[in-house]
mmCIF file of C-alpha atoms and ligand atoms in Angstrom:
data_model
loop_
_atom_site.group_PDB
_atom_site.id
_atom_site.type_symbol
_atom_site.label_atom_id
_atom_site.label_comp_id
_atom_site.label_asym_id
_atom_site.label_seq_id
_atom_site.Cartn_x
_atom_site.Cartn_y
_atom_site.Cartn_z
ATOM 1 C CA MET A 7 8.628 0.109 12.257
ATOM 2 C CA LEU A 8 5.448 -0.325 10.300
ATOM 3 C CA PHE A 9 4.129 1.353 7.218
ATOM 4 C CA ASP A 10 0.379 1.890 7.192
ATOM 5 C CA THR A 11 -0.268 1.977 3.477
ATOM 6 C CA HIS A 12 -3.859 3.143 3.843
ATOM 7 C CA ALA A 13 -5.096 5.729 6.320
ATOM 8 C CA HIS A 14 -7.415 8.657 5.661
ATOM 9 C CA TYR A 15 -5.959 11.312 7.912
ATOM 10 C CA ASP A 16 -7.610 13.979 5.798
ATOM 11 C CA ASP A 17 -10.949 12.703 7.161
ATOM 12 C CA GLU A 18 -12.884 15.014 9.447
ATOM 13 C CA ALA A 19 -12.840 12.292 12.080
ATOM 14 C CA PHE A 20 -9.315 13.510 12.819
ATOM 15 C CA ASP A 21 -10.089 17.219 12.905
ATOM 16 C CA ALA A 22 -9.822 17.458 16.672
ATOM 17 C CA ASP A 23 -6.456 15.798 17.149
ATOM 18 C CA ARG A 24 -4.899 15.243 13.730
ATOM 19 C CA ASP A 25 -1.643 17.007 14.423
ATOM 20 C CA ALA A 26 -1.053 15.348 17.777
ATOM 21 C CA LEU A 27 -1.881 11.944 16.354
ATOM 22 C CA LEU A 28 0.288 12.238 13.263
ATOM 23 C CA THR A 29 3.176 13.667 15.219
ATOM 24 C CA ALA A 30 3.023 10.771 17.668
ATOM 25 C CA LEU A 31 2.784 7.960 15.117
ATOM 26 C CA PRO A 32 6.506 7.263 14.759
ATOM 27 C CA ASP A 33 6.655 6.828 18.533
ATOM 28 C CA CYS A 34 3.873 4.254 18.242
ATOM 29 C CA GLY A 35 5.982 2.252 15.828
ATOM 30 C CA VAL A 36 4.307 3.511 12.668
ATOM 31 C CA GLY A 37 7.024 5.159 10.658
ATOM 32 C CA LEU A 38 5.259 5.773 7.366
ATOM 33 C CA VAL A 39 1.709 6.373 6.232
ATOM 34 C CA ILE A 40 -0.022 6.765 2.899
ATOM 35 C CA ASP A 41 -3.130 8.921 2.916
ATOM 36 C CA PRO A 42 -5.260 8.108 -0.128
ATOM 37 C CA GLY A 43 -7.665 10.773 -1.332
ATOM 38 C CA CYS A 44 -11.318 9.983 -1.951
ATOM 39 C CA ASP A 45 -12.310 12.998 -4.017
ATOM 40 C CA LEU A 46 -10.578 16.161 -5.211
ATOM 41 C CA THR A 47 -10.884 17.964 -1.899
ATOM 42 C CA SER A 48 -9.616 15.068 0.150
ATOM 43 C CA SER A 49 -6.841 14.414 -2.377
ATOM 44 C CA ARG A 50 -5.688 18.010 -2.015
ATOM 45 C CA ARG A 51 -5.824 17.651 1.710
ATOM 46 C CA ALA A 52 -3.782 14.440 1.540
ATOM 47 C CA VAL A 53 -1.156 16.252 -0.521
ATOM 48 C CA GLU A 54 -1.047 19.020 2.080
ATOM 49 C CA LEU A 55 -0.603 16.525 4.890
ATOM 50 C CA ALA A 56 2.201 14.852 2.967
ATOM 51 C CA ALA A 57 3.877 18.214 2.615
ATOM 52 C CA ALA A 58 3.487 18.927 6.316
ATOM 53 C CA TYR A 59 4.655 15.619 7.805
ATOM 54 C CA PRO A 60 7.850 13.872 6.740
ATOM 55 C CA HIS A 61 6.385 10.417 7.368
ATOM 56 C CA VAL A 62 3.146 10.967 5.450
ATOM 57 C CA TYR A 63 2.760 10.284 1.734
ATOM 58 C CA ALA A 64 -0.301 10.849 -0.384
ATOM 59 C CA ALA A 65 -2.306 9.180 -3.098
ATOM 60 C CA VAL A 66 -4.837 11.094 -5.136
ATOM 61 C CA GLY A 67 -8.016 9.796 -6.669
ATOM 62 C CA ILE A 68 -11.764 9.721 -6.760
ATOM 63 C CA HIS A 69 -13.406 6.936 -4.768
ATOM 64 C CA PRO A 70 -16.281 5.088 -6.456
ATOM 65 C CA GLU A 71 -18.706 6.188 -3.750
ATOM 66 C CA ASN A 72 -17.806 9.812 -4.454
ATOM 67 C CA CYS A 73 -17.595 9.708 -8.228
ATOM 68 C CA GLY A 74 -21.166 10.824 -8.891
ATOM 69 C CA GLY A 75 -21.132 13.926 -11.038
ATOM 70 C CA CYS A 76 -17.416 13.563 -11.708
ATOM 71 C CA THR A 77 -16.563 15.645 -14.771
ATOM 72 C CA ASP A 78 -13.731 15.712 -17.282
ATOM 73 C CA ASP A 79 -12.459 18.769 -15.438
ATOM 74 C CA ASP A 80 -12.390 16.875 -12.148
ATOM 75 C CA LEU A 81 -10.385 14.088 -13.713
ATOM 76 C CA ALA A 82 -8.086 16.589 -15.388
ATOM 77 C CA ALA A 83 -7.499 18.248 -12.022
ATOM 78 C CA LEU A 84 -6.107 14.970 -10.697
ATOM 79 C CA ARG A 85 -3.135 15.055 -13.067
ATOM 80 C CA PRO A 86 -1.274 18.050 -11.592
ATOM 81 C CA LEU A 87 -2.167 16.836 -8.101
ATOM 82 C CA ALA A 88 -0.679 13.443 -8.875
ATOM 83 C CA GLN A 89 2.531 15.149 -9.896
ATOM 84 C CA GLN A 90 2.991 16.873 -6.567
ATOM 85 C CA PRO A 91 5.932 15.792 -4.433
ATOM 86 C CA LYS A 92 5.240 12.805 -2.200
ATOM 87 C CA VAL A 93 2.254 11.642 -4.199
ATOM 88 C CA VAL A 94 3.041 7.972 -4.621
ATOM 89 C CA ALA A 95 -0.086 6.443 -6.122
ATOM 90 C CA ILE A 96 -3.471 7.011 -7.728
ATOM 91 C CA GLY A 97 -6.149 6.049 -5.228
ATOM 92 C CA GLU A 98 -8.467 5.313 -3.748
ATOM 93 C CA ILE A 99 -10.240 4.261 -6.928
ATOM 94 C CA GLY A 100 -12.338 1.321 -7.985
ATOM 95 C CA LEU A 101 -15.865 -0.033 -7.877
ATOM 96 C CA ASP A 102 -18.359 -0.239 -5.038
ATOM 97 C CA TYR A 103 -21.612 -2.075 -5.726
ATOM 98 C CA TYR A 104 -22.476 -2.475 -2.054
ATOM 99 C CA TRP A 105 -24.383 0.717 -1.480
ATOM 100 C CA GLU A 106 -27.491 1.129 -3.570
ATOM 101 C CA GLU A 107 -27.190 4.898 -3.541
ATOM 102 C CA ASN A 108 -23.749 4.740 -5.148
ATOM 103 C CA PRO A 109 -23.384 6.136 -8.659
ATOM 104 C CA PRO A 110 -24.502 3.810 -11.457
ATOM 105 C CA ARG A 111 -22.133 0.913 -12.112
ATOM 106 C CA GLU A 112 -21.344 1.925 -15.678
ATOM 107 C CA PHE A 113 -20.386 5.387 -14.514
ATOM 108 C CA GLN A 114 -18.173 4.029 -11.746
ATOM 109 C CA GLN A 115 -16.469 1.827 -14.313
ATOM 110 C CA GLN A 116 -15.880 4.775 -16.596
ATOM 111 C CA VAL A 117 -14.305 6.870 -13.831
ATOM 112 C CA PHE A 118 -12.230 3.883 -12.703
ATOM 113 C CA ARG A 119 -10.906 3.329 -16.239
ATOM 114 C CA ARG A 120 -10.031 6.988 -16.642
ATOM 115 C CA GLN A 121 -8.011 6.933 -13.442
ATOM 116 C CA LEU A 122 -6.255 3.710 -14.368
ATOM 117 C CA ALA A 123 -5.314 5.393 -17.637
ATOM 118 C CA LEU A 124 -3.929 8.334 -15.686
ATOM 119 C CA ALA A 125 -1.897 5.959 -13.514
ATOM 120 C CA ARG A 126 -0.535 4.321 -16.651
ATOM 121 C CA GLU A 127 0.349 7.676 -18.149
ATOM 122 C CA LEU A 128 2.098 8.862 -14.989
ATOM 123 C CA GLN A 129 3.481 5.397 -14.263
ATOM 124 C CA LEU A 130 2.102 5.389 -10.775
ATOM 125 C CA PRO A 131 0.753 2.426 -8.832
ATOM 126 C CA VAL A 132 -2.908 2.399 -7.851
ATOM 127 C CA ILE A 133 -4.855 1.736 -4.680
ATOM 128 C CA VAL A 134 -7.996 -0.171 -5.609
ATOM 129 C CA HIS A 135 -11.249 -0.302 -3.678
ATOM 130 C CA ASP A 136 -13.355 -3.305 -4.711
ATOM 131 C CA ARG A 137 -16.523 -3.946 -2.777
ATOM 132 C CA GLU A 138 -19.004 -6.498 -4.080
ATOM 133 C CA ALA A 139 -17.653 -5.829 -7.554
ATOM 134 C CA HIS A 140 -14.981 -8.493 -7.896
ATOM 135 C CA ALA A 141 -15.642 -9.701 -11.429
ATOM 136 C CA ASP A 142 -15.891 -6.227 -12.947
ATOM 137 C CA THR A 143 -12.916 -4.900 -11.015
ATOM 138 C CA LEU A 144 -10.746 -7.802 -12.110
ATOM 139 C CA SER A 145 -11.832 -7.504 -15.696
ATOM 140 C CA ILE A 146 -11.131 -3.767 -15.783
ATOM 141 C CA VAL A 147 -7.686 -4.003 -14.224
ATOM 142 C CA ARG A 148 -6.899 -6.671 -16.819
ATOM 143 C CA GLU A 149 -7.435 -3.999 -19.464
ATOM 144 C CA PHE A 150 -4.437 -2.174 -17.979
ATOM 145 C CA PRO A 151 -1.674 -4.759 -17.756
ATOM 146 C CA ASP A 152 0.929 -2.047 -17.174
ATOM 147 C CA VAL A 153 -0.814 -0.826 -14.057
ATOM 148 C CA THR A 154 -0.571 -2.612 -10.737
ATOM 149 C CA GLY A 155 -0.734 -1.683 -7.110
ATOM 150 C CA VAL A 156 -2.740 -2.938 -4.210
ATOM 151 C CA PHE A 157 -6.237 -4.315 -3.838
ATOM 152 C CA HIS A 158 -6.968 -2.533 -0.624
ATOM 153 C CA CYS A 159 -8.815 -4.503 2.075
ATOM 154 C CA PHE A 160 -9.029 -7.468 -0.232
ATOM 155 C CA SER A 161 -12.339 -9.264 0.057
ATOM 156 C CA GLY A 162 -12.304 -11.522 -2.982
ATOM 157 C CA SER A 163 -11.954 -15.260 -3.168
ATOM 158 C CA PRO A 164 -8.686 -17.177 -2.897
ATOM 159 C CA GLU A 165 -8.995 -17.809 -6.652
ATOM 160 C CA MET A 166 -9.239 -14.113 -7.397
ATOM 161 C CA ALA A 167 -6.286 -13.520 -5.086
ATOM 162 C CA GLN A 168 -4.219 -16.020 -7.059
ATOM 163 C CA GLU A 169 -5.192 -14.317 -10.270
ATOM 164 C CA LEU A 170 -4.193 -10.889 -8.973
ATOM 165 C CA LEU A 171 -0.930 -12.164 -7.548
ATOM 166 C CA LYS A 172 -0.117 -13.627 -10.949
ATOM 167 C CA LEU A 173 -0.806 -10.253 -12.517
ATOM 168 C CA GLY A 174 1.640 -8.627 -10.109
ATOM 169 C CA TRP A 175 -0.754 -7.078 -7.616
ATOM 170 C CA TYR A 176 -0.403 -6.725 -3.887
ATOM 171 C CA LEU A 177 -3.230 -7.555 -1.511
ATOM 172 C CA GLY A 178 -4.120 -5.319 1.412
ATOM 173 C CA PHE A 179 -5.396 -6.693 4.713
ATOM 174 C CA ASP A 180 -7.189 -4.446 7.143
ATOM 175 C CA GLY A 181 -9.192 -4.651 10.357
ATOM 176 C CA PRO A 182 -11.822 -7.070 8.979
ATOM 177 C CA VAL A 183 -9.289 -9.893 9.007
ATOM 178 C CA THR A 184 -9.528 -9.703 12.806
ATOM 179 C CA TYR A 185 -13.331 -9.971 12.945
ATOM 180 C CA LYS A 186 -14.931 -13.085 14.336
ATOM 181 C CA ASN A 187 -17.225 -13.528 11.372
ATOM 182 C CA ALA A 188 -14.462 -12.923 8.836
ATOM 183 C CA ARG A 189 -14.138 -15.849 6.483
ATOM 184 C CA ARG A 190 -12.577 -14.939 3.206
ATOM 185 C CA ALA A 191 -9.977 -12.462 4.395
ATOM 186 C CA PRO A 192 -8.361 -14.920 6.832
ATOM 187 C CA GLU A 193 -8.522 -17.633 4.193
ATOM 188 C CA VAL A 194 -6.685 -15.437 1.712
ATOM 189 C CA ALA A 195 -4.315 -14.059 4.350
ATOM 190 C CA ALA A 196 -3.299 -17.620 5.129
ATOM 191 C CA VAL A 197 -1.973 -18.241 1.642
ATOM 192 C CA THR A 198 -0.868 -14.872 0.272
ATOM 193 C CA PRO A 199 2.915 -14.711 0.062
ATOM 194 C CA LEU A 200 4.130 -12.363 2.757
ATOM 195 C CA ASP A 201 6.016 -10.308 0.239
ATOM 196 C CA ARG A 202 2.782 -9.535 -1.592
ATOM 197 C CA MET A 203 0.782 -8.618 1.439
ATOM 198 C CA LEU A 204 0.268 -5.115 2.769
ATOM 199 C CA ILE A 205 -1.096 -4.587 6.255
ATOM 200 C CA GLU A 206 -3.273 -1.499 6.445
ATOM 201 C CA THR A 207 -5.814 0.221 8.659
ATOM 202 C CA ASP A 208 -8.160 2.292 6.472
ATOM 203 C CA SER A 209 -8.279 4.704 9.423
ATOM 204 C CA PRO A 210 -10.646 6.069 10.650
ATOM 205 C CA TYR A 211 -12.682 3.046 9.509
ATOM 206 C CA MET A 212 -12.495 -0.709 9.973
ATOM 207 C CA THR A 213 -11.117 -0.660 13.472
ATOM 208 C CA PRO A 214 -9.533 -4.014 14.281
ATOM 209 C CA VAL A 215 -10.370 -6.201 17.257
ATOM 210 C CA PRO A 216 -9.894 -5.463 20.165
ATOM 211 C CA TYR A 217 -10.512 -1.776 19.522
ATOM 212 C CA ARG A 218 -13.871 -2.075 17.775
ATOM 213 C CA GLY A 219 -16.201 0.792 18.527
ATOM 214 C CA LYS A 220 -13.312 3.220 18.657
ATOM 215 C CA ARG A 221 -12.040 5.380 15.850
ATOM 216 C CA CYS A 222 -9.294 3.560 14.010
ATOM 217 C CA ASP A 223 -5.816 5.019 13.724
ATOM 218 C CA SER A 224 -2.550 3.637 12.425
ATOM 219 C CA GLY A 225 -1.353 2.735 15.906
ATOM 220 C CA MET A 226 -3.889 -0.107 15.821
ATOM 221 C CA ILE A 227 -2.216 -1.736 12.831
ATOM 222 C CA ALA A 228 -0.279 -3.984 15.189
ATOM 223 C CA ALA A 229 -3.520 -5.759 16.122
ATOM 224 C CA THR A 230 -4.172 -6.606 12.483
ATOM 225 C CA ALA A 231 -0.596 -7.760 12.053
ATOM 226 C CA ALA A 232 -0.898 -9.922 15.167
ATOM 227 C CA ARG A 233 -4.031 -11.597 13.831
ATOM 228 C CA ILE A 234 -2.390 -12.314 10.488
ATOM 229 C CA ALA A 235 0.587 -13.781 12.314
ATOM 230 C CA GLU A 236 -1.801 -15.992 14.266
ATOM 231 C CA ILE A 237 -3.540 -17.138 11.080
ATOM 232 C CA ARG A 238 -0.164 -18.077 9.661
ATOM 233 C CA GLY A 239 1.043 -19.767 12.795
ATOM 234 C CA MET A 240 3.974 -17.491 13.346
ATOM 235 C CA SER A 241 4.886 -14.848 15.835
ATOM 236 C CA ALA A 242 4.088 -11.233 15.076
ATOM 237 C CA GLU A 243 7.808 -10.546 15.404
ATOM 238 C CA THR A 244 8.566 -13.000 12.656
ATOM 239 C CA LEU A 245 5.765 -11.668 10.476
ATOM 240 C CA LEU A 246 7.035 -8.156 10.863
ATOM 241 C CA GLY A 247 10.557 -9.181 10.232
ATOM 242 C CA ARG A 248 11.871 -8.644 13.694
ATOM 243 C CA GLY A 249 12.412 -12.298 14.334
ATOM 244 C CA GLU A 250 15.445 -14.430 13.931
ATOM 245 C CA GLY A 251 17.003 -15.557 10.738
ATOM 246 C CA ARG A 252 16.632 -12.369 8.854
ATOM 247 C CA ARG A 253 19.851 -12.330 6.968
ATOM 248 C CA ALA A 254 20.234 -11.794 3.305
ATOM 249 C CA GLY A 255 22.527 -14.298 1.691
ATOM 250 C CA GLY A 256 26.073 -13.172 1.091
ATOM 251 C CA ASP A 257 25.651 -14.109 -2.523
ATOM 252 C CA GLY A 258 22.643 -11.918 -2.713
ATOM 253 C CA SER A 259 20.268 -14.790 -2.886
ATOM 254 C CA PRO A 260 17.265 -14.480 -0.689
ATOM 255 C CA HIS A 261 16.412 -17.028 1.914
ATOM 256 C CA HIS A 262 13.012 -18.197 0.972
ATOM 257 C CA GLY A 263 10.505 -19.472 3.413
ATOM 258 C CA GLU A 264 8.417 -17.865 6.027
ATOM 259 C CA ARG A 265 10.807 -18.407 8.846
ATOM 260 C CA GLN A 266 12.924 -15.839 7.099
ATOM 261 C CA ALA A 267 12.318 -12.292 6.108
ATOM 262 C CA PRO A 268 8.760 -11.512 5.169
ATOM 263 C CA VAL A 269 10.016 -10.438 1.813
ATOM 264 C CA PRO A 270 12.090 -13.164 0.326
ATOM 265 C CA HIS A 271 12.548 -11.398 -2.961
ATOM 266 C CA PHE A 272 14.315 -8.449 -1.498
ATOM 267 C CA LEU A 273 18.052 -8.777 -1.568
ATOM 268 C CA THR A 274 20.739 -6.690 -0.131
ATOM 269 C CA THR A 275 23.775 -7.172 -2.237
ATOM 270 C CA GLY A 276 25.745 -4.101 -1.326
ATOM 271 C CA GLN A 277 29.482 -4.404 -1.283
ATOM 272 C CA LYS A 278 29.515 -2.770 2.073
ATOM 273 C CA ARG A 279 28.007 -4.908 4.723
ATOM 274 C CA THR A 280 26.701 -2.045 6.698
ATOM 275 C CA ARG A 281 25.012 -2.891 9.905
ATOM 276 C CA THR A 282 21.361 -2.240 9.323
ATOM 277 C CA PRO A 283 18.598 -1.975 11.814
ATOM 278 C CA CYS A 284 15.926 -4.637 11.801
ATOM 279 C CA VAL A 285 12.903 -2.898 10.528
ATOM 280 C CA GLN A 286 10.225 -3.652 8.075
ATOM 281 C CA VAL A 287 9.259 -0.942 5.707
ATOM 282 C CA LEU A 288 6.759 -1.211 2.969
ATOM 283 C CA PHE A 289 7.433 1.168 0.196
ATOM 284 C CA ILE A 290 6.107 2.066 -3.122
ATOM 285 C CA VAL A 291 8.251 1.475 -6.089
ATOM 286 C CA VAL A 292 7.485 3.990 -8.710
ATOM 287 C CA SER A 293 8.271 3.679 -12.315
ATOM 288 C CA ASP A 294 10.229 6.792 -12.885
ATOM 289 C CA ALA A 295 13.848 7.183 -12.091
ATOM 290 C CA GLN A 296 13.559 10.592 -10.525
ATOM 291 C CA HIS A 297 10.769 9.896 -8.159
ATOM 292 C CA SER A 298 11.811 10.322 -4.614
ATOM 293 C CA LEU A 299 10.145 9.293 -1.441
ATOM 294 C CA ALA A 300 12.556 11.250 0.649
ATOM 295 C CA PRO A 301 11.955 14.598 2.176
ATOM 296 C CA ALA A 302 14.737 17.066 1.696
ATOM 297 C CA GLY A 303 17.466 17.347 4.265
ATOM 298 C CA THR A 304 17.821 13.789 5.373
ATOM 299 C CA LEU A 305 20.529 12.291 7.448
ATOM 300 C CA SER A 306 23.636 10.743 6.046
ATOM 301 C CA SER A 307 22.588 7.963 3.814
ATOM 302 C CA MET A 308 23.579 4.434 3.340
ATOM 303 C CA SER A 309 23.312 2.971 -0.076
ATOM 304 C CA ILE A 310 21.986 -0.445 -0.669
ATOM 305 C CA ARG A 311 21.891 -2.129 -3.991
ATOM 306 C CA CYS A 312 19.006 -4.382 -4.351
ATOM 307 C CA SER A 313 17.197 -6.293 -6.950
ATOM 308 C CA PHE A 314 13.775 -7.712 -7.220
ATOM 309 C CA SER A 315 12.237 -10.316 -9.320
ATOM 310 C CA SER A 316 8.604 -10.836 -9.831
ATOM 311 C CA PRO A 317 6.549 -13.030 -12.072
ATOM 312 C CA CYS A 318 6.254 -10.280 -14.619
ATOM 313 C CA SER A 319 9.457 -8.367 -14.478
ATOM 314 C CA ARG A 320 12.913 -8.098 -13.095
ATOM 315 C CA TRP A 321 14.465 -4.914 -12.013
ATOM 316 C CA THR A 322 17.049 -3.388 -9.815
ATOM 317 C CA ALA A 323 17.086 -0.321 -7.699
ATOM 318 C CA GLU A 324 19.652 1.761 -5.993
ATOM 319 C CA ILE A 325 18.279 2.841 -2.706
ATOM 320 C CA SER A 326 19.636 5.375 -0.368
ATOM 321 C CA MET A 327 18.300 4.786 3.020
ATOM 322 C CA PRO A 328 18.943 7.455 5.534
ATOM 323 C CA GLN A 329 18.628 6.258 9.083
ATOM 324 C CA LEU A 330 16.339 3.485 10.145
ATOM 325 C CA GLY A 331 14.699 3.010 6.837
ATOM 326 C CA MET A 332 12.692 6.142 7.150
ATOM 327 C CA PRO A 333 12.982 8.180 4.004
ATOM 328 C CA ILE A 334 13.706 6.207 0.909
ATOM 329 C CA ILE A 335 15.093 7.508 -2.300
ATOM 330 C CA LEU A 336 14.762 5.378 -5.343
ATOM 331 C CA ARG A 337 17.124 5.929 -8.165
ATOM 332 C CA GLY A 338 17.679 4.301 -11.456
ATOM 333 C CA GLY A 339 16.177 1.256 -12.983
ATOM 334 C CA ARG A 340 12.792 0.740 -14.455
ATOM 335 C CA PHE A 341 10.213 -0.430 -12.031
ATOM 336 C CA ARG A 342 7.101 -2.282 -12.830
ATOM 337 C CA MET A 343 5.830 -3.479 -9.552
ATOM 338 C CA ALA A 344 3.841 -0.901 -7.778
ATOM 339 C CA MET A 345 4.606 -1.706 -4.213
ATOM 340 C CA ALA A 346 7.077 -3.815 -2.438
ATOM 341 C CA VAL A 347 8.217 -4.592 0.998
ATOM 342 C CA LEU A 348 11.614 -3.569 2.067
ATOM 343 C CA PRO A 349 12.753 -5.508 5.039
ATOM 344 C CA MET A 350 16.024 -4.248 6.270
ATOM 345 C CA SER A 351 17.819 -7.440 6.909
ATOM 346 C CA CYS A 352 19.913 -7.741 9.987
ATOM 347 C CA SER A 353 22.876 -8.044 7.759
ATOM 348 C CA GLY A 354 25.485 -6.703 10.097
ATOM 349 C CA SER A 355 28.297 -9.166 10.312
HETATM 350 NI NI1 NI B 5 -9.945 3.662 2.281
#
C-alpha cells in the first residue's frame, strides 16, 4: 500500500468524479493521501475531504502563487484550520520565482516565514514548494531549525539535497523524475536515502510517464515509484518494501542497506512478534503526544513499539496500528522529525 503524500483532490479538476476516485483509491493500492491546501478556500476544502474519507488527511496553507493580497486575517484564519482533526501539516507553502506574475519575492518570503512560524507554534511539519527559489528557500527554512517536513517535488541540486537531509528534511519526488529531459531529480533520487524520500503525485498536475497528457491521480504514483526503482537499480517491489529481506532485527537493530527495508531507521521492537503484513506506509510524525492520525472506530489494534534516530534527534513512539497499517495512532514521545516512513516489516516468525 502506498501513501501519496501530495495530491490536490480539492482541485476543480476532480469535480466530476472526485468521490468515485477517492473511494476507489485503496483498491488501486493507494491507502493514504495528504491533500495540501493552496489558499484558504482550498485548505478548508482539504479539511472537509479529510473529514469525509478515512484515508485522506489534510494540510493547510497558502501557496506562494496564491499569496498575493494575503492579509493578517488570512494568516490568522489558518490557525484554527490547522487545529482541525486530520490536519497533519502546514502546506503547501514556500517560494515560487518561476512565474513572473507571481506576487513580489519579498512578499512571498514574508508569507512563507509567517507560515513557518505557525508550524513551529503548532509543532506541525511543513510541505514546502520551492520553484526557482532554492537559495532563498533554504536560507529561510534555516531560520526555523525546529521546523522540518518535506521539500515537495524537489528540484534543487544534489548539494542542496545533502544540506536539507542534514537539517532533517525529507525530499519529495513526483512525476518529473520520470520525464525524459529530467536531469536533477533523477540525480538526487539516485542518492537520497530511501528513508528520507517521499514519493508523491501532486495530482492533478505533473502526470508521470507513461500517462502524460492525462490528468494525474494518485493511482499513477506506481509509475513514479517504478522509475525511482529503475534509477536505483532495484525492483519496484524492493523499493516499496515488498521484496525479500524485510525483517527487523530481533534485537531491534535495523538492517541497513537498500536490499532491506526502505526505511532502515524504523525498528519494530515489540515484545510480541505479531505477524504483520508487508506494506509500506509513509506517515507524518507530529510533535504532540495527543495527535492522532486515526479515524474513530478502528479495528482491533496491534501495538508496536518503535524508535527512530535521526541526525538531529532521537525519539520513540508507541504506535497502534489497526489492520494493514491503515490508520495510525501516535502516542507518547516527543517527535522532531516531520515525516517518516513506516515499513511494516514482515516480522512474523
Ligand atoms: Ni502541490
